[in-house]
Coordinates of N, CA and C in Angstrom, one line a residue:
Q1 N 104.7 91.5 143.2 CA 105.3 90.8 142.1 C 105.5 91.6 140.7
V2 N 106.0 91.4 139.9 CA 106.3 92.0 138.7 C 106.5 90.9 137.6
Q3 N 105.7 91.4 136.5 CA 105.6 90.6 135.4 C 105.8 91.3 134.0
L4 N 106.6 90.7 133.4 CA 107.0 91.1 131.8 C 106.3 90.2 131.1
V5 N 105.3 90.6 130.1 CA 104.7 89.9 129.2 C 104.8 90.3 127.7
E6 N 105.3 89.3 126.9 CA 105.6 89.7 125.4 C 104.3 89.2 124.7
S7 N 104.1 89.8 123.7 CA 103.3 89.4 122.6 C 103.6 90.2 121.3
G8 N 103.0 89.4 120.3 CA 103.4 90.0 118.6 C 104.1 88.7 117.6
G9 N 104.7 87.8 118.8 CA 105.3 87.0 117.9 C 104.5 85.9 116.8
G10 N 105.3 85.1 116.4 CA 104.6 84.3 115.2 C 105.3 84.0 114.2
L11 N 104.7 83.5 113.2 CA 105.5 83.1 111.8 C 105.2 84.1 110.7
E12 N 106.3 84.7 110.1 CA 106.5 85.5 109.3 C 107.4 84.9 108.0
Q13 N 106.9 85.4 106.8 CA 107.8 84.9 105.7 C 109.0 86.1 105.6
A14 N 109.9 85.7 104.8 CA 111.3 86.4 104.7 C 110.8 87.9 103.9
G15 N 111.5 89.0 104.6 CA 110.9 90.1 104.1 C 110.0 91.1 104.7
G16 N 109.1 89.9 105.5 CA 108.1 90.8 106.4 C 108.3 91.6 107.5
S17 N 107.2 91.8 108.1 CA 107.4 92.8 109.5 C 106.9 91.9 110.3
L18 N 107.2 92.4 111.7 CA 106.4 92.1 112.9 C 106.8 93.0 113.9
R19 N 105.8 93.3 114.8 CA 105.9 94.2 115.8 C 105.7 93.4 117.2
L20 N 106.7 93.3 117.9 CA 106.7 92.7 119.3 C 106.0 93.7 120.1
S21 N 105.4 93.5 121.2 CA 105.1 94.5 122.8 C 105.4 93.9 123.8
C22 N 105.8 94.4 124.8 CA 106.0 94.2 126.1 C 105.5 94.9 127.2
V23 N 104.5 94.3 127.9 CA 104.0 95.3 129.0 C 104.6 94.8 130.4
A24 N 105.0 95.6 131.4 CA 105.4 95.5 132.7 C 104.4 96.0 133.5
S25 N 104.1 94.8 134.5 CA 102.8 95.2 135.3 C 103.4 94.6 136.8
G26 N 102.4 94.8 137.9 CA 102.7 94.6 139.3 C 103.3 95.8 139.7
R27 N 103.7 95.7 141.0 CA 104.3 96.5 141.9 C 105.4 97.2 141.2
I28 N 105.3 98.3 140.5 CA 106.5 98.8 140.2 C 106.6 100.5 140.5
F29 N 107.7 101.0 140.7 CA 108.0 102.2 141.4 C 108.4 103.3 140.0
S30 N 109.3 102.5 139.4 CA 110.0 103.4 138.4 C 110.8 102.3 137.5
I31 N 111.1 102.6 136.2 CA 111.4 101.8 135.4 C 112.8 102.5 134.9
N32 N 113.9 102.0 135.0 CA 115.3 102.5 134.4 C 115.3 102.3 133.1
S33 N 115.1 101.5 132.7 CA 115.2 100.9 131.2 C 114.7 99.8 130.8
M34 N 114.4 99.5 129.5 CA 113.6 98.1 128.9 C 114.6 97.8 127.9
A35 N 114.6 96.6 127.4 CA 115.4 96.2 126.3 C 114.6 94.7 125.6
W36 N 115.3 94.6 124.6 CA 114.8 93.4 123.9 C 116.0 92.7 123.9
Y37 N 115.9 91.1 123.8 CA 117.0 90.3 123.7 C 116.3 89.1 122.8
R38 N 117.3 88.4 122.3 CA 116.7 87.2 121.5 C 117.8 86.1 121.5
Q39 N 117.1 84.8 121.4 CA 117.9 83.7 121.7 C 117.5 82.5 120.3
A40 N 118.3 82.4 119.7 CA 118.1 81.4 118.5 C 118.5 80.0 119.1
P41 N 118.2 79.1 118.2 CA 118.4 77.6 119.2 C 119.9 77.3 119.0
G42 N 120.3 77.0 120.1 CA 121.9 76.4 120.0 C 122.8 77.5 120.2
K43 N 122.4 78.9 120.2 CA 123.4 80.0 120.3 C 122.8 80.9 121.8
Q44 N 123.7 81.7 122.2 CA 123.6 82.5 123.2 C 122.5 83.6 123.1
R45 N 122.1 84.0 124.3 CA 121.2 85.1 124.1 C 121.7 86.3 124.0
E46 N 121.3 87.0 123.0 CA 122.0 88.4 122.6 C 121.0 89.7 122.6
R47 N 121.7 90.6 123.1 CA 121.0 92.0 123.3 C 120.7 92.4 121.6
I48 N 119.3 93.1 121.1 CA 119.0 93.6 120.4 C 119.0 95.3 120.3
A49 N 118.4 95.6 121.4 CA 118.2 97.1 121.7 C 117.8 97.4 122.9
G50 N 118.1 98.3 123.3 CA 117.7 99.1 124.7 C 117.1 100.6 124.7
I51 N 116.3 100.9 125.6 CA 115.8 102.2 125.5 C 115.6 102.9 127.0
T52 N 116.1 104.1 127.0 CA 116.0 104.6 128.4 C 115.2 106.0 128.2
S53 N 115.2 106.9 129.3 CA 114.5 108.3 128.8 C 115.7 108.9 128.2
G54 N 116.8 108.7 128.2 CA 117.8 109.3 127.6 C 117.8 109.0 126.2
G55 N 117.5 107.9 125.8 CA 117.4 107.3 124.2 C 117.5 105.9 123.9
T56 N 118.0 105.5 122.9 CA 117.9 104.1 122.5 C 119.3 103.6 122.3
D57 N 119.4 102.2 122.3 CA 120.9 101.7 121.9 C 120.5 100.5 121.0
Y58 N 121.4 100.1 120.2 CA 121.0 98.8 119.1 C 122.0 98.4 119.0
A59 N 122.2 96.9 119.0 CA 123.3 96.1 118.6 C 123.5 96.5 116.9
D60 N 125.1 96.5 116.9 CA 125.4 96.8 115.6 C 124.6 96.2 114.4
S61 N 124.5 94.8 114.7 CA 123.6 93.6 113.6 C 122.4 94.2 113.4
Q62 N 121.6 95.1 114.4 CA 120.5 95.1 114.0 C 120.0 96.5 113.6
K63 N 121.3 97.5 113.4 CA 121.0 98.9 113.3 C 120.0 98.8 112.0
G64 N 119.1 99.7 111.9 CA 118.5 99.8 110.4 C 117.2 98.9 110.1
R65 N 117.1 97.6 110.7 CA 116.0 96.8 110.8 C 115.0 96.7 111.6
F66 N 115.7 97.2 112.8 CA 114.6 97.1 114.2 C 114.6 98.2 114.5
I67 N 113.7 98.7 115.2 CA 113.0 99.7 115.8 C 112.6 99.5 117.2
I68 N 113.4 100.1 118.3 CA 112.6 99.9 119.6 C 112.2 101.2 119.9
S69 N 110.8 101.1 120.6 CA 110.2 102.4 121.2 C 109.3 101.9 122.4
G70 N 109.2 103.0 123.0 CA 108.4 102.8 124.4 C 107.4 103.7 124.7
D71 N 106.5 103.3 125.8 CA 105.3 104.1 126.2 C 105.3 104.2 127.9
T72 N 106.0 105.0 128.1 CA 106.3 105.1 129.6 C 104.9 104.9 130.4
A73 N 104.0 105.9 129.9 CA 102.9 105.6 130.7 C 102.1 104.5 131.0
K74 N 102.5 103.5 129.9 CA 102.1 102.3 129.9 C 102.9 101.2 130.5
N75 N 104.0 101.6 130.3 CA 105.0 100.6 131.0 C 105.4 99.7 129.9
M76 N 105.3 100.0 128.5 CA 105.5 99.1 127.4 C 106.8 99.4 126.6
V77 N 106.9 98.4 126.0 CA 108.3 98.7 124.9 C 107.6 97.9 123.7
Y78 N 108.1 98.4 122.5 CA 107.9 97.7 121.4 C 109.1 97.6 120.5
L79 N 109.2 96.3 119.7 CA 110.1 96.3 118.8 C 109.6 96.1 117.4
Q80 N 109.7 96.8 116.6 CA 109.2 96.7 115.1 C 110.3 96.1 114.4
M81 N 110.1 95.2 113.8 CA 111.1 94.2 113.1 C 110.9 94.2 111.5
N82 N 111.7 94.8 110.7 CA 111.2 95.1 109.3 C 112.2 94.0 108.5
S83 N 111.9 93.6 107.4 CA 112.7 93.0 106.4 C 113.5 91.9 107.1
L84 N 112.2 91.1 107.6 CA 112.9 89.9 108.3 C 113.4 88.8 107.6
K85 N 114.3 88.1 108.2 CA 115.3 87.0 107.6 C 115.1 85.7 108.5
P86 N 115.1 84.6 107.7 CA 115.4 83.4 108.5 C 115.9 83.4 109.8
E87 N 117.3 84.0 109.5 CA 118.3 83.9 110.8 C 117.7 84.9 111.9
D88 N 116.7 85.3 111.7 CA 115.9 86.3 113.1 C 115.3 85.5 113.7
T89 N 114.8 84.0 113.3 CA 114.2 82.9 114.1 C 114.8 83.0 115.2
A90 N 114.0 83.2 116.4 CA 114.5 82.9 117.7 C 113.3 83.4 118.7
V91 N 113.8 82.9 120.1 CA 112.8 83.3 121.0 C 113.0 84.7 121.5
Y92 N 112.3 85.9 121.6 CA 112.6 87.2 121.7 C 111.9 87.6 123.3
Y93 N 113.0 88.0 124.0 CA 112.7 88.3 125.2 C 112.8 90.0 125.6
C94 N 111.9 90.1 126.6 CA 111.5 91.5 127.3 C 112.5 91.3 128.2
Y95 N 113.0 92.7 128.6 CA 114.0 92.7 130.0 C 113.8 94.2 130.5
A96 N 113.8 94.4 131.8 CA 113.5 95.8 132.3 C 114.3 95.9 133.5
V97 N 114.8 96.9 133.6 CA 115.6 97.4 135.0 C 114.6 98.1 135.7
L98 N 114.3 97.9 137.2 CA 113.2 98.7 137.6 C 113.4 98.8 139.1
R99 N 112.6 99.4 139.8 CA 112.4 99.5 141.1 C 111.2 99.1 141.3
T100 N 110.7 98.3 142.5 CA 109.4 98.1 142.8 C 108.9 99.0 144.1
T101 N 110.3 99.7 144.7 CA 109.8 100.7 145.9 C 111.0 101.6 145.6
I102 N 110.6 102.8 146.1 CA 111.6 103.8 146.3 C 112.8 103.2 146.9
L103 N 112.7 102.4 148.1 CA 113.9 102.2 148.8 C 114.8 101.1 148.1
Q104 N 114.2 100.4 147.1 CA 114.9 99.1 146.4 C 116.0 99.8 145.4
D105 N 117.0 98.9 145.4 CA 117.8 99.2 144.2 C 117.5 98.8 142.7
P106 N 117.5 99.3 141.7 CA 117.1 98.7 140.3 C 117.4 97.0 140.2
S107 N 116.4 96.5 139.9 CA 116.6 95.1 139.7 C 116.3 94.6 138.3
P108 N 117.0 93.4 137.9 CA 116.6 93.0 136.2 C 115.6 92.0 136.5
Y109 N 114.6 92.0 135.2 CA 113.4 91.4 135.1 C 113.7 90.9 133.9
W110 N 113.0 89.3 133.7 CA 112.7 89.1 132.4 C 111.4 88.5 132.0
G111 N 110.9 88.5 130.7 CA 109.4 88.2 130.4 C 110.0 86.6 130.2
Q112 N 108.8 85.9 129.7 CA 108.8 84.6 129.2 C 109.3 84.1 127.8
G113 N 109.2 85.4 127.2 CA 109.8 85.3 125.5 C 108.4 85.0 124.7
T114 N 108.7 85.3 123.5 CA 107.6 84.9 122.4 C 108.5 84.6 121.2
Q115 N 108.3 83.4 120.6 CA 108.6 82.7 119.4 C 108.5 83.5 118.1
V116 N 109.4 83.8 117.3 CA 109.5 84.6 116.0 C 110.0 83.7 115.4
T117 N 109.3 83.2 114.2 CA 109.7 82.2 113.0 C 109.8 83.1 111.7
V118 N 110.8 82.9 111.2 CA 110.8 83.5 109.7 C 111.0 82.4 108.7
S119 N 110.3 82.3 108.1 CA 110.6 81.3 106.8 C 110.8 81.8 105.4
S120 N 111.7 80.9 104.9 CA 112.4 81.6 103.3 C 111.5 81.3 102.5

């Protein structure tokens, strides 16, 4: 089985920073990509940023404030969030596309999410 576990969420004041971490564990042969999504109350889940061996991508709305990075040796991905705003309040989810064996096609996996609350 594969698990994605996020950490680092919490309550932060507007203008502050938080760093989210996600570790993928279990039966993992290779990871194609990892990403961060978020879902605010009453809204659809939206992609924030992704990372592969070839580079990173960001949603237009997040460029400049959020930075995604990864540690492939540890199967980890991070999201540095700066200049936080109350509208950043959401549950943040880690997402990975990976293979559990060499024979398997890459499959998507989600973490359980971590709450980020930004107060004004």
